Coordinates of C-alpha atoms in Angstrom, one line a residue:
Chain A
M1 CA 66.1 21.2 -80.4
R2 CA 63.2 18.8 -80.4
L3 CA 65.1 16.3 -78.6
A4 CA 66.0 18.7 -75.9
G5 CA 62.4 19.7 -75.5
R6 CA 61.4 16.0 -75.0
H7 CA 63.9 15.6 -72.3
L8 CA 62.8 18.7 -70.6
W9 CA 59.2 17.6 -70.8
L10 CA 60.0 14.0 -69.5
G11 CA 62.1 15.6 -66.6
L12 CA 59.2 17.8 -65.7
A13 CA 57.0 14.9 -65.5
T14 CA 59.3 12.8 -63.4
A15 CA 60.1 15.4 -60.9
P16 CA 56.8 15.5 -59.0
I17 CA 56.7 11.5 -59.1
V18 CA 60.2 11.3 -57.5
G19 CA 59.2 14.0 -55.0
F20 CA 56.1 12.2 -54.0
F21 CA 57.7 8.9 -53.4
A22 CA 60.5 10.4 -51.4
L23 CA 58.4 12.8 -49.4
P24 CA 57.2 10.5 -46.4
I25 CA 60.5 9.1 -45.8
L26 CA 62.3 12.4 -45.9
Y27 CA 59.6 13.8 -43.6
L28 CA 60.1 11.0 -41.1
L29 CA 63.8 11.9 -41.1
A30 CA 63.0 15.5 -40.7
V31 CA 60.6 14.9 -37.9
S32 CA 63.1 12.7 -36.1
L33 CA 65.6 15.6 -36.1
K34 CA 63.0 18.1 -34.6
T35 CA 62.7 19.4 -31.0
K36 CA 59.4 19.1 -29.2
D37 CA 58.3 22.6 -29.9
D38 CA 59.4 22.4 -33.5
V39 CA 57.3 19.3 -34.2
L40 CA 54.2 21.3 -33.8
N41 CA 55.0 24.0 -36.3
G42 CA 54.2 21.9 -39.3
A43 CA 57.2 23.0 -41.5
F44 CA 59.1 20.4 -43.5
W45 CA 62.6 20.9 -42.2
P46 CA 63.3 21.5 -38.5
T47 CA 64.4 25.1 -37.5
A48 CA 66.9 23.7 -35.0
T49 CA 68.0 20.1 -35.5
T50 CA 68.5 17.9 -32.5
L51 CA 69.6 14.2 -32.4
A52 CA 68.0 13.7 -28.9
N53 CA 64.9 11.8 -30.3
W54 CA 67.2 9.0 -31.5
P55 CA 68.7 7.8 -28.1
A56 CA 65.3 8.7 -26.5
A57 CA 63.3 6.4 -28.8
F58 CA 65.7 3.4 -28.0
E59 CA 65.2 4.1 -24.3
A60 CA 61.4 4.6 -24.4
A61 CA 60.8 1.2 -26.0
N62 CA 62.8 -2.0 -26.5
V63 CA 63.5 -1.0 -30.1
V64 CA 66.6 -3.0 -30.4
G65 CA 64.8 -6.0 -28.9
F66 CA 62.0 -5.5 -31.5
I67 CA 64.5 -5.4 -34.3
V68 CA 66.3 -8.6 -33.1
N69 CA 62.9 -10.5 -32.9
S70 CA 61.9 -9.2 -36.4
V71 CA 65.3 -10.1 -37.9
T72 CA 65.3 -13.6 -36.2
V73 CA 61.8 -14.4 -37.1
S74 CA 61.9 -13.2 -40.7
L75 CA 65.3 -15.0 -41.6
L76 CA 64.1 -18.2 -40.1
A77 CA 60.7 -17.8 -42.0
G78 CA 62.7 -17.0 -45.2
F79 CA 64.8 -20.2 -45.0
L80 CA 61.8 -22.3 -44.3
T81 CA 59.8 -20.9 -47.2
I82 CA 62.7 -21.5 -49.7
A83 CA 63.3 -25.0 -48.3
L84 CA 59.7 -25.9 -48.5
T85 CA 58.9 -24.4 -52.0
L86 CA 62.2 -25.0 -54.1
P87 CA 61.7 -28.8 -54.4
S88 CA 58.0 -28.6 -54.9
A89 CA 58.2 -25.9 -57.6
Y90 CA 61.0 -27.9 -59.4
A91 CA 58.9 -31.1 -59.2
V92 CA 55.7 -29.5 -60.6
L93 CA 57.6 -27.8 -63.6
R94 CA 60.3 -30.4 -64.5
L95 CA 59.2 -33.8 -63.2
K96 CA 55.5 -33.1 -63.8
I97 CA 54.5 -34.1 -60.3
G98 CA 51.4 -32.5 -58.8
G99 CA 50.5 -30.9 -62.2
K100 CA 48.6 -27.8 -62.8
W101 CA 46.2 -28.3 -60.0
L102 CA 49.0 -27.8 -57.4
S103 CA 50.0 -24.5 -58.9
D104 CA 46.4 -23.4 -59.3
V105 CA 45.5 -24.3 -55.7
T106 CA 48.8 -22.7 -54.4
L107 CA 48.0 -19.5 -56.1
S108 CA 44.4 -19.3 -55.3
S109 CA 45.1 -19.9 -51.7
Y110 CA 46.8 -16.5 -51.8
M111 CA 43.5 -15.0 -52.6
A112 CA 42.0 -15.5 -49.3
P113 CA 42.5 -12.5 -46.9
P114 CA 45.0 -13.4 -44.1
I115 CA 42.2 -12.6 -41.5
V116 CA 40.7 -15.9 -42.7
A117 CA 43.6 -17.8 -41.1
L118 CA 44.0 -15.7 -38.0
I119 CA 41.6 -17.4 -35.6
P120 CA 42.5 -21.0 -36.8
L121 CA 46.1 -20.4 -36.6
F122 CA 45.7 -18.8 -33.1
F123 CA 44.3 -22.0 -31.8
L124 CA 46.9 -24.1 -33.5
L125 CA 49.7 -22.1 -31.9
K126 CA 47.9 -22.2 -28.6
T127 CA 47.5 -26.0 -28.7
S128 CA 51.1 -26.6 -29.9
G129 CA 52.4 -24.2 -27.1
L130 CA 53.9 -21.9 -29.9
L131 CA 51.8 -19.0 -29.0
D132 CA 53.8 -15.9 -28.2
T133 CA 57.2 -17.4 -29.4
R134 CA 59.3 -16.4 -32.1
A135 CA 59.5 -19.9 -33.4
G136 CA 55.7 -20.1 -33.8
L137 CA 55.6 -16.8 -35.7
A138 CA 58.4 -17.8 -38.0
L139 CA 56.7 -21.1 -38.7
I140 CA 53.5 -19.4 -39.6
Y141 CA 55.3 -17.0 -41.9
G142 CA 57.4 -19.7 -43.5
L143 CA 54.3 -21.6 -44.3
A144 CA 52.1 -18.7 -45.4
N145 CA 54.6 -17.3 -47.7
V146 CA 55.0 -20.5 -49.8
P147 CA 52.4 -19.4 -52.4
V148 CA 54.4 -16.1 -53.0
A149 CA 57.8 -18.1 -53.3
F150 CA 56.1 -20.5 -55.7
W151 CA 54.9 -17.7 -57.9
L152 CA 58.4 -16.0 -57.8
L153 CA 60.5 -19.1 -58.3
T154 CA 58.5 -20.8 -61.2
P155 CA 59.6 -18.2 -64.0
F156 CA 63.2 -18.6 -63.0
L157 CA 62.9 -22.4 -63.1
R158 CA 61.2 -22.2 -66.5
R159 CA 63.9 -20.1 -68.0
M160 CA 66.5 -22.7 -66.9
P161 CA 68.2 -24.2 -69.9
L162 CA 66.8 -27.8 -70.2
E163 CA 70.0 -29.2 -72.0
I164 CA 72.3 -28.8 -69.0
E165 CA 69.8 -30.8 -66.7
Q166 CA 69.5 -33.5 -69.5
A167 CA 73.2 -33.7 -69.7
A168 CA 73.4 -34.3 -66.0
A169 CA 70.7 -36.9 -66.3
I170 CA 72.7 -38.9 -68.8
D171 CA 75.7 -38.8 -66.4
G172 CA 73.4 -40.6 -63.9
A173 CA 72.5 -37.8 -61.5
G174 CA 69.2 -38.3 -59.9
P175 CA 66.5 -35.4 -59.9
F176 CA 67.5 -34.3 -56.3
R177 CA 71.3 -34.0 -57.1
I178 CA 70.4 -32.2 -60.4
L179 CA 68.3 -29.8 -58.4
L180 CA 70.9 -29.1 -55.8
Q181 CA 74.0 -29.2 -57.8
I182 CA 73.0 -28.0 -61.2
V183 CA 69.8 -25.9 -61.0
V184 CA 70.3 -24.1 -57.6
P185 CA 73.7 -22.6 -58.5
I186 CA 72.4 -21.5 -62.0
I187 CA 69.2 -19.8 -60.7
S188 CA 70.8 -18.6 -57.5
P189 CA 69.9 -14.9 -58.3
G190 CA 66.4 -15.9 -58.5
I191 CA 66.5 -17.9 -55.2
V192 CA 68.2 -14.9 -53.5
A193 CA 65.6 -12.4 -54.9
T194 CA 62.7 -14.7 -53.7
F195 CA 64.4 -15.2 -50.3
I196 CA 64.7 -11.5 -49.8
I197 CA 61.1 -10.8 -50.8
V198 CA 59.6 -13.5 -48.7
T199 CA 61.9 -12.3 -45.8
V200 CA 60.9 -8.7 -46.1
L201 CA 57.3 -9.9 -46.2
A202 CA 57.7 -11.6 -42.9
Y203 CA 59.7 -8.6 -41.5
N204 CA 56.8 -6.3 -42.5
E205 CA 53.8 -8.3 -41.5
F206 CA 51.6 -6.9 -38.8
L207 CA 48.2 -8.7 -38.5
F208 CA 49.5 -12.2 -37.4
A209 CA 52.3 -10.7 -35.3
S210 CA 49.9 -8.4 -33.4
A211 CA 47.6 -11.4 -32.6
F212 CA 50.2 -14.0 -32.0
T213 CA 52.6 -12.1 -29.7
F214 CA 52.0 -10.2 -26.6
S215 CA 55.3 -9.8 -24.6
D216 CA 58.3 -7.6 -25.3
A217 CA 60.5 -10.8 -25.7
T218 CA 58.7 -11.9 -28.8
R219 CA 57.1 -8.6 -30.3
T220 CA 58.3 -7.7 -33.8
L221 CA 59.1 -4.4 -34.9
P222 CA 55.8 -3.2 -36.6
V223 CA 54.0 -4.4 -33.4
G224 CA 56.5 -2.6 -31.2
I225 CA 56.3 0.5 -33.2
S226 CA 52.5 0.5 -33.4
L227 CA 52.4 0.6 -29.6
F228 CA 54.2 3.9 -29.6
Q229 CA 51.0 5.6 -30.8
G230 CA 49.0 3.9 -28.1
D231 CA 50.6 6.0 -25.5
R232 CA 48.7 8.9 -24.2
L233 CA 51.4 11.3 -25.0
V234 CA 52.5 10.6 -28.5
N235 CA 56.0 11.7 -29.1
F236 CA 56.3 12.2 -32.9
G237 CA 60.0 12.8 -32.9
Q238 CA 60.8 9.5 -31.1
M239 CA 58.2 7.6 -33.2
A240 CA 59.8 8.9 -36.3
A241 CA 63.2 7.9 -35.1
A242 CA 62.0 4.4 -34.2
S243 CA 60.3 3.8 -37.4
L244 CA 63.4 4.9 -39.5
A245 CA 65.6 2.5 -37.4
G246 CA 63.0 -0.3 -38.3
I247 CA 63.1 0.7 -41.9
A248 CA 66.8 1.0 -42.3
P249 CA 67.8 -2.6 -42.5
V250 CA 65.2 -3.3 -45.4
Y251 CA 66.4 -0.2 -47.3
L252 CA 70.0 -1.3 -47.1
I253 CA 69.2 -4.7 -48.5
A254 CA 67.0 -3.0 -51.2
L255 CA 69.9 -0.7 -52.1
F256 CA 72.5 -3.5 -52.5
M257 CA 70.1 -6.0 -54.1
Q258 CA 67.9 -3.7 -56.2
R259 CA 68.8 -5.4 -59.6
Y260 CA 67.9 -8.8 -58.4
L261 CA 64.8 -7.6 -56.6
V262 CA 63.4 -5.8 -59.6
S263 CA 64.0 -8.7 -62.0
G264 CA 62.6 -11.2 -59.3
L265 CA 59.4 -9.2 -58.9
A266 CA 59.1 -8.5 -62.7
H267 CA 59.6 -12.0 -63.9
G268 CA 56.6 -13.5 -62.2
A269 CA 54.1 -11.3 -63.8
V270 CA 55.6 -11.3 -67.3
K271 CA 55.9 -15.1 -67.7
Chain B
M1 CA 74.2 -46.5 -81.1
T2 CA 72.8 -46.5 -77.7
V3 CA 69.4 -44.9 -77.0
V4 CA 69.5 -43.1 -73.7
T5 CA 66.4 -41.7 -72.0
L6 CA 67.2 -38.1 -71.7
D7 CA 63.7 -37.1 -70.4
A8 CA 64.1 -37.7 -66.6
V9 CA 64.1 -34.0 -66.2
G10 CA 62.4 -33.1 -69.6
P11 CA 58.8 -32.0 -70.2
D12 CA 57.7 -35.7 -70.5
A13 CA 59.5 -37.2 -67.6
N14 CA 59.4 -40.7 -69.2
R15 CA 61.7 -42.3 -66.8
F16 CA 59.4 -41.5 -63.9
S17 CA 56.0 -42.0 -65.6
A18 CA 57.1 -45.3 -66.9
R19 CA 57.3 -46.7 -63.4
R20 CA 54.4 -44.9 -62.0
G21 CA 52.8 -48.1 -60.7
D22 CA 55.5 -49.0 -58.3
P23 CA 54.3 -47.9 -54.9
W24 CA 57.7 -46.8 -53.7
E25 CA 58.2 -44.8 -56.8
R26 CA 54.8 -43.2 -56.2
F27 CA 55.8 -42.4 -52.7
G28 CA 59.0 -40.8 -53.9
R29 CA 57.2 -38.6 -56.3
A30 CA 54.7 -37.5 -53.6
L31 CA 57.6 -36.6 -51.4
W32 CA 58.7 -33.9 -53.7
I33 CA 55.4 -31.9 -53.5
A34 CA 54.8 -32.9 -49.7
P35 CA 56.3 -29.6 -48.4
V36 CA 53.9 -27.4 -50.4
V37 CA 50.9 -29.6 -49.8
F38 CA 51.8 -29.5 -46.2
A39 CA 52.0 -25.7 -46.2
L40 CA 48.6 -25.5 -48.0
A41 CA 47.0 -27.8 -45.5
V42 CA 48.2 -25.7 -42.6
T43 CA 47.6 -22.3 -44.0
T44 CA 44.5 -22.8 -46.2
L45 CA 42.7 -26.2 -45.7
Y46 CA 42.9 -26.4 -41.9
P47 CA 41.8 -22.8 -41.3
T48 CA 38.9 -23.3 -43.7
V49 CA 37.5 -26.4 -42.0
F50 CA 38.3 -24.9 -38.5
L51 CA 36.4 -21.7 -39.6
L52 CA 33.4 -23.6 -40.7
G53 CA 33.3 -25.4 -37.4
L54 CA 33.5 -22.0 -35.6
A55 CA 30.9 -20.3 -37.7
F56 CA 28.3 -22.9 -36.7
S57 CA 29.2 -23.2 -33.1
K58 CA 29.3 -21.2 -29.9
S59 CA 32.9 -20.2 -29.6
T60 CA 35.2 -17.8 -27.8
L61 CA 39.0 -17.3 -27.9
G62 CA 39.3 -19.3 -24.7
K63 CA 36.9 -22.2 -25.5
P64 CA 36.0 -23.0 -29.1
F65 CA 33.2 -25.2 -30.3
R66 CA 30.8 -25.2 -27.4
G67 CA 27.6 -26.4 -29.0
F68 CA 26.0 -26.2 -32.4
V69 CA 24.2 -22.9 -33.1
G70 CA 23.2 -23.4 -36.8
V71 CA 23.3 -20.3 -39.1
K72 CA 22.7 -18.0 -36.1
H73 CA 26.1 -16.3 -36.6
F74 CA 25.5 -15.9 -40.4
A75 CA 21.9 -14.4 -39.7
T76 CA 23.2 -12.0 -37.1
A77 CA 26.1 -10.9 -39.3
L78 CA 23.9 -10.4 -42.4
Q79 CA 21.6 -8.3 -40.4
D80 CA 24.3 -6.1 -38.9
P81 CA 24.3 -2.9 -40.9
I82 CA 27.8 -1.9 -39.5
F83 CA 29.4 -5.1 -40.9
L84 CA 27.5 -4.9 -44.2
S85 CA 28.5 -1.4 -44.8
A86 CA 32.3 -2.4 -43.9
I87 CA 32.0 -5.0 -46.6
G88 CA 30.5 -2.5 -49.0
R89 CA 33.3 0.0 -48.3
S90 CA 36.0 -2.7 -48.6
V91 CA 34.7 -3.8 -52.0
A92 CA 34.3 -0.1 -53.3
Y93 CA 37.8 0.7 -52.0
A94 CA 39.4 -2.3 -53.5
L95 CA 37.8 -1.9 -57.0
S96 CA 38.5 1.8 -57.3
T97 CA 42.0 2.1 -55.8
S98 CA 43.3 -0.8 -57.8
L99 CA 42.1 0.7 -61.1
L100 CA 43.5 4.1 -60.1
Q101 CA 46.8 2.6 -59.1
L102 CA 46.9 0.4 -62.3
A103 CA 46.4 3.5 -64.5
L104 CA 48.9 5.6 -62.6
G105 CA 51.4 2.8 -62.3
F106 CA 51.1 2.1 -66.1
L107 CA 51.7 5.8 -66.9
I108 CA 54.7 6.1 -64.7
A109 CA 56.0 2.9 -66.4
L110 CA 55.6 4.3 -69.8
L111 CA 57.4 7.4 -68.6
F112 CA 60.3 5.4 -67.1
T113 CA 60.6 3.3 -70.4
S114 CA 61.1 6.7 -72.2
L115 CA 63.8 7.7 -69.7
L116 CA 66.5 5.2 -70.8
K117 CA 69.3 6.4 -68.7
G118 CA 67.5 7.5 -65.5
G119 CA 65.3 4.5 -65.6
R120 CA 67.5 2.1 -63.5
F121 CA 68.0 4.9 -60.6
L122 CA 64.2 5.5 -60.6
M123 CA 63.4 1.7 -60.5
S124 CA 65.5 1.5 -57.3
L125 CA 63.8 4.5 -55.8
V126 CA 60.3 3.0 -56.5
L127 CA 61.5 -0.2 -54.8
L128 CA 61.6 1.7 -51.5
P129 CA 57.9 2.2 -50.8
L130 CA 57.3 -1.4 -51.6
M131 CA 59.9 -2.5 -49.1
T132 CA 58.7 -0.2 -46.3
P133 CA 56.7 -2.0 -43.5
P134 CA 53.0 -0.9 -44.0
V135 CA 52.9 0.1 -40.2
M136 CA 55.8 2.6 -40.9
V137 CA 53.9 3.8 -44.0
G138 CA 51.0 4.5 -41.9
I139 CA 53.0 6.3 -39.3
A140 CA 54.8 8.5 -42.0
W141 CA 51.4 9.5 -43.4
K142 CA 49.9 10.0 -40.2
L143 CA 52.7 12.6 -39.4
I144 CA 51.9 14.3 -42.8
F145 CA 48.1 14.4 -42.0
A146 CA 48.2 15.2 -38.3
P147 CA 46.1 18.3 -37.4
A148 CA 48.8 19.6 -35.0
G149 CA 52.3 19.8 -36.6
G150 CA 51.2 17.8 -39.7
L151 CA 53.1 18.7 -42.9
L152 CA 49.9 19.1 -44.9
N153 CA 48.3 21.4 -42.4
G154 CA 51.4 23.3 -41.7
T155 CA 52.0 23.9 -45.5
L156 CA 48.4 25.0 -46.0
I157 CA 48.4 27.3 -43.2
N158 CA 51.8 28.9 -44.1
Y159 CA 50.6 29.5 -47.7
G160 CA 47.4 31.0 -46.3
V161 CA 45.0 28.5 -48.0
I162 CA 43.4 27.7 -44.6
S163 CA 43.4 29.5 -41.3
Q164 CA 42.5 26.6 -39.1
P165 CA 44.1 23.1 -39.3
I166 CA 41.9 20.5 -40.9
S167 CA 41.4 17.1 -39.1
F168 CA 42.0 15.0 -42.2
L169 CA 41.9 11.7 -40.3
G170 CA 38.8 12.9 -38.2
H171 CA 36.6 13.4 -41.4
P172 CA 34.8 10.3 -42.9
L173 CA 35.6 11.0 -46.5
L174 CA 39.0 12.7 -46.1
A175 CA 40.1 9.8 -43.9
W176 CA 39.5 7.4 -46.6
L177 CA 41.4 9.6 -49.0
A178 CA 44.3 9.6 -46.6
I179 CA 44.2 5.9 -46.5
A180 CA 44.0 5.8 -50.2
V181 CA 47.0 8.1 -50.6
A182 CA 49.1 6.0 -48.2
D183 CA 48.1 2.8 -50.1
L184 CA 48.9 4.5 -53.4
W185 CA 52.3 5.5 -52.1
Q186 CA 53.0 1.9 -51.0
W187 CA 51.7 -0.1 -53.9
T188 CA 51.9 2.0 -57.1
P189 CA 55.7 1.2 -57.3
F190 CA 55.0 -2.4 -57.3
I191 CA 52.6 -1.9 -60.3
V192 CA 55.2 0.3 -62.0
I193 CA 57.7 -2.6 -61.8
L194 CA 55.3 -5.2 -63.1
C195 CA 54.1 -2.7 -65.9
F196 CA 57.9 -1.9 -66.7
A197 CA 58.4 -5.6 -67.2
A198 CA 55.4 -6.1 -69.3
L199 CA 56.3 -3.2 -71.6
S200 CA 59.8 -4.5 -72.0
T201 CA 58.4 -7.7 -73.5
I202 CA 57.1 -5.8 -76.6
P203 CA 59.5 -6.5 -79.4
E204 CA 61.3 -3.3 -80.8
G205 CA 60.5 -4.5 -84.3
V206 CA 56.8 -4.1 -83.8
R207 CA 57.2 -0.4 -82.7
E208 CA 59.5 0.2 -85.6
A209 CA 57.1 -1.3 -88.1
A210 CA 54.4 1.0 -86.8
L211 CA 56.7 4.0 -87.1
V212 CA 57.5 3.0 -90.7
D213 CA 53.9 2.9 -91.3
G214 CA 53.5 6.4 -90.2
A215 CA 51.5 5.8 -87.0
N216 CA 51.6 8.7 -84.6
G217 CA 52.3 8.3 -80.9
W218 CA 48.6 8.0 -79.8
Q219 CA 48.0 5.5 -82.6
R220 CA 51.0 3.4 -81.6
F221 CA 49.9 3.4 -78.0
W222 CA 46.3 2.6 -78.6
H223 CA 46.6 0.1 -81.4
I224 CA 50.0 -1.6 -80.6
T225 CA 51.3 -1.1 -77.0
L226 CA 48.0 -1.4 -75.1
P227 CA 46.8 -4.7 -76.9
L228 CA 50.1 -6.2 -76.4
V229 CA 50.2 -5.6 -72.7
A230 CA 46.5 -6.1 -72.1
A231 CA 47.0 -9.8 -70.6
P232 CA 49.8 -8.7 -68.1
L233 CA 47.7 -5.6 -67.2
S234 CA 44.8 -7.7 -66.4
S235 CA 46.8 -10.0 -64.2
I236 CA 48.4 -7.1 -62.4
Y237 CA 44.9 -5.6 -61.8
L238 CA 43.8 -8.9 -60.4
L239 CA 46.9 -9.1 -58.1
K240 CA 46.4 -5.6 -56.8
L241 CA 42.7 -6.3 -56.2
I242 CA 43.5 -9.2 -54.0
L243 CA 46.0 -7.1 -52.2
S244 CA 43.5 -4.4 -51.7
F245 CA 40.9 -6.7 -50.1
K246 CA 43.4 -7.4 -47.4
L247 CA 43.6 -3.9 -46.4
F248 CA 44.3 -3.7 -42.6
D249 CA 47.5 -2.3 -41.5
L250 CA 46.9 1.2 -42.8
V251 CA 43.4 1.4 -41.2
Y252 CA 44.7 0.2 -38.0
I253 CA 47.6 2.9 -37.8
L254 CA 46.0 5.8 -39.6
T255 CA 42.4 5.8 -38.3
F256 CA 41.7 2.7 -36.3
G257 CA 38.5 2.4 -38.2
G258 CA 37.2 5.9 -37.3
P259 CA 35.8 8.5 -37.1
G260 CA 33.0 6.3 -35.8
F261 CA 33.0 3.3 -38.1
A262 CA 33.7 5.4 -41.3
T263 CA 36.9 3.8 -42.3
T264 CA 36.4 0.3 -40.8
S265 CA 37.2 -2.1 -43.5
A266 CA 35.9 -5.7 -43.4
G267 CA 39.2 -7.1 -42.5
F268 CA 39.6 -4.6 -39.6
S269 CA 36.1 -5.2 -38.5
I270 CA 36.6 -8.9 -38.3
Y271 CA 39.7 -8.5 -36.4
R272 CA 38.1 -6.4 -33.8
R273 CA 35.3 -8.8 -33.4
A274 CA 37.7 -11.6 -32.9
I275 CA 40.7 -10.2 -31.0
E276 CA 39.0 -7.4 -29.0
Q277 CA 35.3 -8.7 -28.4
F278 CA 36.4 -12.5 -28.5
D279 CA 33.2 -13.2 -30.5
V280 CA 35.1 -15.9 -32.5
G281 CA 32.1 -17.8 -33.9
R282 CA 30.5 -14.6 -35.2
A283 CA 33.8 -13.4 -36.6
A284 CA 34.3 -16.8 -38.4
A285 CA 30.9 -16.4 -39.9
E286 CA 31.9 -12.8 -41.0
T287 CA 35.1 -14.2 -42.4
I288 CA 33.4 -16.7 -44.5
I289 CA 30.8 -14.2 -45.9
Y290 CA 33.7 -11.7 -46.8
A291 CA 35.7 -14.5 -48.5
L292 CA 32.7 -15.3 -50.6
V293 CA 32.2 -11.6 -51.4
I294 CA 35.9 -11.4 -52.5
G295 CA 35.3 -14.3 -54.8
L296 CA 32.3 -12.7 -56.3
A297 CA 34.0 -9.2 -56.6
T298 CA 37.1 -10.5 -58.2
L299 CA 35.1 -12.8 -60.6
P300 CA 34.9 -10.2 -63.4
A301 CA 38.5 -9.4 -63.2
V302 CA 39.3 -13.1 -63.3
R303 CA 37.0 -13.7 -66.4
L304 CA 38.6 -10.7 -68.1
H305 CA 42.0 -12.1 -67.3
Q306 CA 41.2 -15.5 -68.8
R307 CA 39.7 -14.0 -72.0
F308 CA 43.1 -12.0 -72.5
E309 CA 45.1 -15.2 -71.8
R310 CA 43.1 -17.2 -74.4
R311 CA 43.6 -14.4 -76.9
E312 CA 47.3 -14.6 -76.3
I313 CA 47.3 -18.1 -77.6

């Protein structure tokens, strides 16, 4: 009897939380299915559903192009971040190269607001001819997310059983071979989680993207979507449809990889 | 019996440190950390030096570094009430919303740890806001807060609470609340995940021992759970604080700094100065001032975190 009461209480406490976190996305979905008149009545669900907003959104703006740009840039950036961070994180932790100062400097560099780097990086991209290119944006994201990847990868490396690496060292494997052939396969869930998180960070980024890209050929999705509301006649239905189309790839990844992602995010803080 | 050096990858790394003097060996060691050092050089060191240069010179987006102007930009920035109040708002916003979200996230994490079965499903649900691009978060909440056709106004009118729609984003205080709600929606889940992980590190034995000693729920929470997670909580607060100081996207989408300058955060103000007014020198000086303010404002949290860390050991 008491147990049932406890469950009821917990259920009652959970319901509004679930409702609150589901609300904006469900409302986006509802608005994307509304007709033009329906949008203005302020009810949650549409009175008459229509799918017209979806093709219209893709016609009104180059949504597909924006998604392609975002995916290209963020995947390139994700690979770059991992390639740069993994050997260094391993060296700091296991080979005692770089020492504590490197991890301290890496983490504290994350404290500065990105606006600090905006203007200098603008000039860097301009000078190197990479302004308004996908490669330039990928390069910036790839470098900028190194501290995050360092923070996420270190706990996985630390939990790696030392004996296996030592056994490989006896067999004559050099540290780089040990990293690639022993460590990487064992901590691959951690690497995958880190890769997804830094890729999603790059996919979602807005400040740099809005300053460093200014043509439809390079604009990423957040920038492209933000232009929707600059129009004089904001079409809420189309904006909602385009937003959902942009969120969908990230949600699919989250759905399939949630176990890795939660543990990837959680390990960093717990240590 | 042969003695083999096992420590090549061990905590002492004898094999490497023994030959530290060899220049080739040193070069090989440096190569390992070169990528991260390069990344830091490009994203932190170079911007800092460049920014200092800009802040003391006459600069535009087209032509930087045209003549030394001394501390002129700093003086103008420090005398600009709009910029100063933007900094004040950013600090107040970051300190308060981070604390609120920490408290809320911790409570939700406590709730989720009590729900053994549903916990995993709920964890994947809270992952979604975290993965949503901030621009889309802003758009979703903008649709909810919109005066015409917004969900909140529609609901309030349908239930007869109000007769005329309220312009939530057009009112200085309500607009901040709207930004804070969207921020809370996006980031509280992250705090839930981190608190959930922190709570899961508490050994089951500690709780059982307290139960045997007859501690009630509140006593167990106050004397056992809370002290055990104090260190991770302080680092979570610090992390959220840093994220809050970066507030930009939500302001850009939800209010564009308005009404007037009411919701102009420091980051947004600097962005407009640099990208829209092209006054790069002044923007650089403002950035340096803001970075210093962030350092000062996070110092108490850093200190607190260090104290908890030391107590752990």
